[in-house]
Short mmCIF file of C-alpha atoms in Angstrom, two decimals:
data_model
loop_
_atom_site.label_atom_id
_atom_site.label_comp_id
_atom_site.label_asym_id
_atom_site.label_seq_id
_atom_site.Cartn_x
_atom_site.Cartn_y
_atom_site.Cartn_z
CA GLY F 20 19.24 -38.85 -30.46
CA ASP F 21 21.26 -35.82 -31.64
CA TYR F 22 18.19 -34.50 -33.52
CA LEU F 23 16.06 -34.83 -30.39
CA ILE F 24 18.63 -32.97 -28.27
CA ALA F 25 18.93 -30.19 -30.86
CA THR F 26 15.16 -29.86 -31.15
CA THR F 27 14.75 -29.69 -27.36
CA THR F 28 17.52 -27.10 -27.11
CA GLU F 29 15.93 -25.00 -29.84
CA GLN F 30 12.52 -25.14 -28.16
CA SER F 31 13.95 -24.24 -24.77
CA GLY F 32 15.88 -21.36 -26.32
CA PHE F 33 12.72 -20.07 -28.01
CA CYS F 34 10.71 -20.33 -24.79
CA PHE F 35 13.45 -18.50 -22.88
CA SER F 36 13.56 -15.72 -25.48
CA LEU F 37 9.75 -15.46 -25.41
CA TRP F 38 9.81 -15.24 -21.63
CA LYS F 39 12.45 -12.50 -21.74
CA LEU F 40 10.40 -10.55 -24.31
CA THR F 41 7.24 -10.91 -22.21
CA LYS F 42 9.08 -9.82 -19.10
CA TYR F 43 10.54 -6.84 -20.96
CA VAL F 44 7.11 -5.71 -22.18
CA MET F 45 5.61 -6.13 -18.71
CA VAL F 46 8.35 -4.21 -16.92
CA ILE F 47 8.85 -1.44 -19.48
CA TYR F 48 5.28 -0.86 -20.69
CA LEU F 49 2.59 -2.63 -18.68
CA GLU F 50 3.88 -2.04 -15.17
CA PRO F 51 4.25 1.79 -15.51
CA LEU F 52 0.80 2.05 -17.11
CA SER F 53 -0.73 -0.11 -14.38
CA LEU F 54 0.90 1.94 -11.63
CA LEU F 55 -0.20 5.17 -13.31
CA LEU F 56 -3.78 3.90 -13.57
CA LEU F 57 -3.72 2.73 -9.95
CA CYS F 58 -2.35 6.10 -8.88
CA GLY F 59 -5.19 7.90 -10.66
CA VAL F 60 -7.86 5.65 -9.14
CA THR F 61 -6.49 5.99 -5.60
CA TRP F 62 -6.17 9.74 -6.08
CA LEU F 63 -9.84 10.01 -7.01
CA ILE F 64 -10.89 7.82 -4.09
CA SER F 65 -8.75 9.89 -1.70
CA ILE F 66 -10.26 13.17 -2.91
CA SER F 67 -13.79 11.79 -2.59
CA LEU F 68 -13.14 10.48 0.94
CA ILE F 69 -11.51 13.73 2.10
CA TRP F 70 -14.47 15.70 0.78
CA SER F 71 -16.94 13.30 2.39
CA GLU F 72 -15.17 13.42 5.75
CA SER F 73 -14.99 17.21 5.72
CA ILE F 74 -18.77 17.64 5.39
CA CYS F 75 -19.79 15.37 8.25
CA PHE F 76 -20.37 18.42 10.44
CA LEU F 77 -23.37 19.39 8.30
CA GLY F 78 -25.44 16.98 10.39
CA LEU F 79 -25.05 19.39 13.32
CA ILE F 80 -26.39 22.31 11.28
CA LYS F 81 -29.31 20.71 9.51
CA ASP F 82 -31.19 17.53 10.31
CA PRO F 83 -31.46 15.58 8.11
CA ALA F 84 -28.18 16.60 6.54
CA PRO F 85 -28.04 17.04 2.76
CA ILE F 86 -26.49 14.16 0.86
CA LEU F 87 -23.22 15.62 -0.41
CA SER F 88 -20.94 12.67 0.31
CA ILE F 89 -19.60 11.21 -2.94
CA PRO F 90 -19.85 7.53 -1.85
CA ALA F 91 -23.40 8.19 -0.64
CA LEU F 92 -24.35 9.83 -3.94
CA ILE F 93 -22.91 6.94 -5.96
CA ILE F 94 -24.66 4.30 -3.87
CA SER F 95 -27.96 6.24 -3.93
CA PHE F 96 -28.18 5.82 -7.70
CA PRO F 97 -30.34 2.89 -8.87
CA HIS F 98 -27.90 -0.01 -9.03
CA THR F 99 -28.10 -3.73 -8.60
CA ASN F 100 -26.98 -5.27 -5.34
CA TYR F 101 -23.75 -6.49 -6.94
CA VAL F 102 -22.77 -2.98 -8.04
CA VAL F 103 -23.52 -1.54 -4.60
CA GLN F 104 -21.48 -4.27 -2.95
CA ALA F 105 -18.59 -3.69 -5.36
CA ILE F 106 -18.59 0.07 -4.68
CA ALA F 107 -18.74 -0.51 -0.94
CA PHE F 108 -15.99 -3.13 -1.12
CA VAL F 109 -13.62 -0.84 -3.04
CA THR F 110 -14.26 2.17 -0.82
CA LEU F 111 -14.11 0.34 2.49
CA GLY F 112 -11.16 -1.74 1.29
CA TYR F 113 -9.21 1.39 0.41
CA MET F 114 -10.02 2.96 3.79
CA ALA F 115 -8.95 -0.22 5.58
CA THR F 116 -5.73 -0.45 3.55
CA CYS F 117 -4.74 3.11 4.42
CA ALA F 118 -5.63 2.69 8.09
CA TYR F 119 -3.96 -0.67 8.61
CA SER F 120 -0.84 0.15 6.60
CA ALA F 121 -0.28 3.19 8.82
CA LEU F 122 -1.02 1.18 11.96
CA TRP F 123 1.38 -1.60 11.05
CA GLN F 124 4.22 0.86 10.44
CA LEU F 125 4.02 2.31 13.93
CA ARG F 126 6.97 1.75 16.21
CA LEU F 127 6.55 2.38 19.91
CA PHE F 128 10.02 2.92 21.40
CA ASP F 129 11.35 0.30 18.95
CA TYR F 130 9.72 -2.35 21.12
CA TYR F 131 6.32 -2.89 19.49
CA ARG F 132 6.94 -3.08 15.77
CA LEU F 133 6.31 -5.39 12.84
CA VAL F 134 9.45 -6.72 11.15
CA PRO F 135 9.31 -8.40 7.71
CA HIS F 136 10.48 -11.92 6.85
CA HIS F 137 8.79 -13.52 9.90
CA GLN F 138 11.09 -11.72 12.36
CA THR F 139 8.37 -10.12 14.51
CA ASP F 140 8.28 -11.19 18.14
CA SER F 141 5.13 -12.51 19.78
CA ASN F 142 4.51 -9.39 21.90
CA SER F 143 4.47 -7.14 18.85
CA LEU F 144 2.17 -9.53 16.99
CA LEU F 145 -0.33 -9.59 19.85
CA PHE F 146 -0.15 -5.82 20.24
CA SER F 147 -0.77 -5.18 16.52
CA SER F 148 -3.53 -7.80 16.38
CA ALA F 149 -5.34 -6.25 19.33
CA TYR F 150 -5.29 -2.75 17.86
CA SER F 151 -6.24 -4.07 14.42
CA CYS F 152 -9.35 -5.67 15.90
CA ARG F 153 -10.19 -2.48 17.80
CA LEU F 154 -9.98 -0.47 14.58
CA ILE F 155 -12.60 -2.52 12.72
CA THR F 156 -15.66 -1.14 14.55
CA PRO F 157 -14.88 2.60 14.25
CA LEU F 158 -13.83 2.11 10.64
CA ALA F 159 -17.17 0.45 9.81
CA TYR F 160 -19.02 3.16 11.77
CA ASN F 161 -17.26 5.90 9.84
CA PHE F 162 -17.94 4.24 6.48
CA LEU F 163 -21.65 3.80 7.19
CA SER F 164 -21.83 7.42 8.31
CA LEU F 165 -20.26 8.51 5.02
CA ILE F 166 -22.87 6.69 2.95
CA ASN F 167 -25.76 7.80 5.21
CA HIS F 168 -26.81 4.28 6.21
CA GLU F 169 -27.22 4.90 9.91
CA ASP F 170 -30.37 2.77 9.95
CA SER F 171 -28.44 -0.40 9.15
CA VAL F 172 -28.20 -3.54 11.27
CA PHE F 173 -24.70 -2.52 12.34
CA PHE F 174 -26.03 0.58 14.12
CA LYS F 175 -28.80 -1.45 15.71
CA VAL F 176 -26.24 -3.86 17.16
CA ILE F 177 -23.79 -1.17 18.27
CA GLY F 178 -26.54 0.99 19.72
CA PRO F 179 -26.84 4.78 19.88
CA MET F 180 -23.66 6.80 20.19
CA ASN F 181 -25.34 9.74 21.91
CA VAL F 182 -25.21 8.25 25.41
CA VAL F 183 -22.43 10.73 26.16
CA SER F 184 -23.66 13.94 24.57
CA LEU F 185 -20.28 15.49 23.74
CA VAL F 186 -18.67 12.36 22.30
CA GLY F 187 -21.76 10.83 20.72
CA THR F 188 -23.05 13.84 18.80
CA THR F 189 -20.68 16.77 18.45
CA PHE F 190 -17.35 14.96 18.62
CA SER F 191 -18.22 12.27 16.04
CA LYS F 192 -19.26 14.98 13.56
CA LEU F 193 -16.39 17.41 14.10
CA PHE F 194 -13.51 14.98 14.55
CA PRO F 195 -13.44 13.93 10.83
CA LEU F 196 -12.49 17.53 9.99
CA LEU F 197 -8.97 16.68 11.16
CA VAL F 198 -8.50 14.77 7.93
CA LEU F 199 -8.16 18.15 6.20
CA LEU F 200 -5.24 19.03 8.46
CA PHE F 201 -3.44 15.74 7.85
CA ALA F 202 -4.07 15.96 4.10
CA PHE F 203 -2.65 19.50 4.06
CA LEU F 204 0.45 18.40 5.97
CA THR F 205 0.97 15.45 3.62
CA VAL F 206 0.47 17.32 0.34
CA PHE F 207 2.94 20.08 1.23
CA ASP F 208 5.35 17.70 3.02
CA LEU F 209 5.21 19.69 6.23
CA TYR F 210 6.08 16.69 8.39
CA ALA F 211 9.72 16.88 7.33
CA ARG F 212 9.81 20.64 7.92
CA ILE F 213 8.33 20.26 11.39
CA LYS F 214 10.89 17.58 12.22
CA ASP F 215 13.67 19.86 10.98
CA LEU F 216 12.39 22.70 13.17
CA LEU F 217 12.32 20.34 16.15
CA ARG F 218 15.74 18.97 15.12
CA ILE F 219 14.46 15.44 14.87
CA LYS F 220 16.58 13.35 12.52
CA GLN F 221 14.86 10.15 11.55
CA PHE F 222 17.28 9.07 8.83
CA HIS F 223 20.93 10.07 8.77
CA TYR F 224 23.67 8.55 6.64
CA ASP F 225 27.22 9.65 6.24
CA GLU F 226 29.02 9.76 2.90
CA ALA F 227 31.21 6.73 3.59
CA GLN F 228 28.21 4.54 4.30
CA ASP F 229 26.46 5.75 1.14
CA LEU F 230 29.45 4.89 -1.06
CA GLU F 231 29.79 1.49 0.59
CA GLN F 232 26.14 0.65 -0.03
CA ILE F 233 26.42 1.83 -3.65
CA ASN F 234 29.43 -0.39 -4.28
CA ILE F 235 27.68 -3.39 -2.75
CA GLY F 236 24.65 -2.73 -4.96
CA LYS F 237 26.85 -2.51 -8.06
CA GLN F 238 28.48 -5.83 -7.21
CA LEU F 239 25.11 -7.53 -6.72
CA ALA F 240 23.79 -6.11 -9.99
CA SER F 241 26.92 -7.19 -11.87
CA SER F 242 26.65 -10.69 -10.38
CA GLU F 243 23.03 -11.03 -11.46
CA ARG F 244 23.84 -9.84 -14.99
CA CYS F 245 26.59 -12.45 -15.26
CA ARG F 246 24.20 -15.11 -13.97
CA ASP F 247 21.55 -14.15 -16.56
CA SER F 248 24.12 -14.16 -19.36
CA ILE F 249 25.37 -17.60 -18.36
CA ASN F 250 21.84 -19.02 -18.16
CA GLU F 251 21.00 -17.63 -21.59
CA TYR F 252 24.23 -19.01 -23.06
CA MET F 253 23.59 -22.43 -21.52
CA THR F 254 20.01 -22.50 -22.81
CA ASN F 255 20.85 -21.46 -26.36
CA ASP F 256 23.87 -23.78 -26.74
CA GLY F 257 22.56 -26.71 -24.68
CA LEU F 258 25.51 -26.76 -22.31
CA SER F 259 25.41 -28.13 -18.79
CA LYS F 260 26.03 -26.08 -15.70
CA ASP F 261 29.19 -27.97 -14.79
CA ASN F 262 30.90 -26.81 -17.98
CA LEU F 263 30.46 -23.15 -17.03
CA VAL F 264 31.32 -23.18 -13.33
CA ASP F 265 34.89 -22.14 -13.98
CA GLN F 266 33.80 -19.35 -16.32
CA TYR F 267 31.32 -18.02 -13.78
CA ASN F 268 33.88 -18.13 -10.96
CA ALA F 269 36.31 -16.25 -13.16
CA LEU F 270 33.75 -13.49 -13.68
#
């Protein structure tokens, strides 16, 4: 019986140490590399989409417009259907992620807003759902325009957009140029400067509140370190939790 308990304790201690080593490697090495790789991929996709959006006006100058859109050039290469679907899925998925993440962060007079941890009220959920559904069609229209597939079934179902001459032809080609303005404002962080000029303070904390939050964070971190140390000590020595309650309360 004692041999079985010792063997089980040794195995559990080895598994715990292996889990800590794996977690250490993932957090210290794999996670930064993964985030760096993801950052590079999203940066390339963003550059390609900004370039593709900025040349939509060429359709007003020359018909048919030259194929200079990067997604259109990639899809025009001879690929299998699976590769084309994968490229379209990544591109459209990235566009949808950027659009919906910005939409879901909107707050209209602090009444319509999405709150985490299932705290969103029903009115805000219905409002966000309605606008999310309305965004699907123009997002798909814009994506198909980028890849020069305006003869697809989607356009046949939607119908021609040139019923209203200004909105259907000129506006739909010139409006994507605004992405250059928003990209310029984001890269040089001009939003904060504009808010400072207008004296709009979105976030404001005083020094006392900062120190209080720091102290609370230090206490939480210290508590978690003590909890991890106690769990490791219990696992390695085969002790029960009841034997260490007093020690933990003392810490």
